[in-house]
Amino acid sequence: ISRMTPSFLAFIGIALIVIVTPGPDTAVTTRNVFAGGMRGGIFTSLGVATGLSIWALAASAGITALLVASEPLFVALKIVGGAYLVYLGIQSLVSAFRAGDWKVLAQAGAARRRLGAGVAYRQGLISDLSNPKIAAFFTSLLPQFVPQQGATFADFAMLGITFAAITLVWLIFYSWMIATAGNLLARPRIRRALEAAMGAVLVALGIRLATDPR
């Protein structure tokens, strides 16, 4: 770590900017806070962080470079990832407009009963692992912050795991902000509108991921 200190600090700065910029992981976390409360947000965050850690280790081992270099694999994973985001978005839209949700959402604790911890974790994990742009991001970013000569697997892995850890802390804090917004989000009309909006955002992100060129 000592030989990487200046680069490591620069990496932290860039990581913070990238992490707080809203994207698919933020959208999925937001959706699951609406659907499962703070608990849903925490477990989604853990799933996202696990996915990032896997990508980080794969990038450190050079596996993601092979994925990025393979056009068919990269495109296939983009389509799968985009389809999964669209699927989650449609689920939110259906939930928002389903008959009877007005009363269900008005009941105390209803959100927490609608989304289990395991489901939230799995959704965070799958949405992250099915996004090949993270592989491309790690492949292009990490080499810029390791020693020019003698870089090891541990050097790359430390940066990637650090990125995942910062993401975890940010998403949990973000989940807390949404979950503690108070009575405003507890109102059925407001919650339905927000859930519908997040569903539309997820569908749009999914289509963009699947169709956007490299």
PDB file of N, CA, C and O in Angstrom, residues 8 23 55 80 90 128 132-133 136 144 166 173 179 197 213-214:
ATOM      1  N   PHE A   8      -3.413   5.790  -4.693  1.00  0.00           N
ATOM      2  CA  PHE A   8      -4.550   5.267  -3.960  1.00  0.00           C
ATOM      3  C   PHE A   8      -5.490   6.394  -3.543  1.00  0.00           C
ATOM      4  O   PHE A   8      -6.715   6.271  -3.655  1.00  0.00           O
ATOM      5  N   GLY A  23     -26.906   5.430 -11.169  1.00  0.00           N
ATOM      6  CA  GLY A  23     -26.828   4.465 -12.258  1.00  0.00           C
ATOM      7  C   GLY A  23     -27.732   3.289 -11.939  1.00  0.00           C
ATOM      8  O   GLY A  23     -28.581   3.366 -11.035  1.00  0.00           O
ATOM      9  N   TRP A  55     -16.403  -8.814  -9.731  1.00  0.00           N
ATOM     10  CA  TRP A  55     -15.841  -8.154 -10.905  1.00  0.00           C
ATOM     11  C   TRP A  55     -14.417  -7.696 -10.635  1.00  0.00           C
ATOM     12  O   TRP A  55     -13.534  -7.788 -11.514  1.00  0.00           O
ATOM     13  N   VAL A  80     -28.505  -9.532 -21.561  1.00  0.00           N
ATOM     14  CA  VAL A  80     -29.020 -10.179 -20.350  1.00  0.00           C
ATOM     15  C   VAL A  80     -29.200  -9.156 -19.229  1.00  0.00           C
ATOM     16  O   VAL A  80     -30.238  -9.118 -18.554  1.00  0.00           O
ATOM     17  N   ILE A  90     -40.511  -3.471 -14.823  1.00  0.00           N
ATOM     18  CA  ILE A  90     -41.904  -3.861 -15.083  1.00  0.00           C
ATOM     19  C   ILE A  90     -42.570  -4.335 -13.791  1.00  0.00           C
ATOM     20  O   ILE A  90     -43.745  -4.043 -13.535  1.00  0.00           O
ATOM     21  N   ASP A 128     -25.831  -6.326 -10.781  1.00  0.00           N
ATOM     22  CA  ASP A 128     -24.446  -5.874 -10.900  1.00  0.00           C
ATOM     23  C   ASP A 128     -23.621  -6.823 -11.770  1.00  0.00           C
ATOM     24  O   ASP A 128     -22.880  -6.378 -12.654  1.00  0.00           O
ATOM     25  N   PRO A 132     -21.950  -5.705 -18.006  1.00  0.00           N
ATOM     26  CA  PRO A 132     -20.561  -5.849 -18.474  1.00  0.00           C
ATOM     27  C   PRO A 132     -19.806  -4.523 -18.507  1.00  0.00           C
ATOM     28  O   PRO A 132     -18.582  -4.518 -18.617  1.00  0.00           O
ATOM     29  N   LYS A 133     -20.515  -3.414 -18.418  1.00  0.00           N
ATOM     30  CA  LYS A 133     -19.821  -2.121 -18.424  1.00  0.00           C
ATOM     31  C   LYS A 133     -18.983  -1.943 -17.170  1.00  0.00           C
ATOM     32  O   LYS A 133     -18.010  -1.182 -17.164  1.00  0.00           O
ATOM     33  N   ALA A 136     -15.709  -3.475 -18.098  1.00  0.00           N
ATOM     34  CA  ALA A 136     -14.933  -2.541 -18.920  1.00  0.00           C
ATOM     35  C   ALA A 136     -14.392  -1.404 -18.068  1.00  0.00           C
ATOM     36  O   ALA A 136     -13.250  -0.943 -18.261  1.00  0.00           O
ATOM     37  N   GLN A 144      -4.575   2.286 -14.096  1.00  0.00           N
ATOM     38  CA  GLN A 144      -4.071   3.651 -13.979  1.00  0.00           C
ATOM     39  C   GLN A 144      -3.605   3.981 -12.565  1.00  0.00           C
ATOM     40  O   GLN A 144      -2.946   4.999 -12.354  1.00  0.00           O
ATOM     41  N   ILE A 166     -16.594   1.100  -0.618  1.00  0.00           N
ATOM     42  CA  ILE A 166     -17.120   2.471  -0.632  1.00  0.00           C
ATOM     43  C   ILE A 166     -18.541   2.475  -1.175  1.00  0.00           C
ATOM     44  O   ILE A 166     -19.425   3.185  -0.665  1.00  0.00           O
ATOM     45  N   PHE A 173     -26.034   4.229   3.224  1.00  0.00           N
ATOM     46  CA  PHE A 173     -26.380   5.591   3.648  1.00  0.00           C
ATOM     47  C   PHE A 173     -27.517   6.153   2.800  1.00  0.00           C
ATOM     48  O   PHE A 173     -28.455   6.773   3.314  1.00  0.00           O
ATOM     49  N   ALA A 179     -35.270   5.713   3.346  1.00  0.00           N
ATOM     50  CA  ALA A 179     -36.149   5.027   4.291  1.00  0.00           C
ATOM     51  C   ALA A 179     -36.604   5.932   5.431  1.00  0.00           C
ATOM     52  O   ALA A 179     -37.675   5.730   6.002  1.00  0.00           O
ATOM     53  N   ALA A 197     -42.282   5.697 -11.008  1.00  0.00           N
ATOM     54  CA  ALA A 197     -41.166   6.442 -11.595  1.00  0.00           C
ATOM     55  C   ALA A 197     -39.904   5.586 -11.627  1.00  0.00           C
ATOM     56  O   ALA A 197     -39.183   5.545 -12.636  1.00  0.00           O
ATOM     57  N   PRO A 213     -24.016   1.225 -27.696  1.00  0.00           N
ATOM     58  CA  PRO A 213     -22.748   0.664 -28.171  1.00  0.00           C
ATOM     59  C   PRO A 213     -21.670   0.863 -27.137  1.00  0.00           C
ATOM     60  O   PRO A 213     -21.792   1.685 -26.233  1.00  0.00           O
ATOM     61  N   ARG A 214     -20.582   0.125 -27.295  1.00  0.00           N
ATOM     62  CA  ARG A 214     -19.497   0.232 -26.319  1.00  0.00           C
ATOM     63  C   ARG A 214     -19.000   1.662 -26.237  1.00  0.00           C
ATOM     64  O   ARG A 214     -18.893   2.331 -27.237  1.00  0.00           O
TER      65      ARG A 214
END
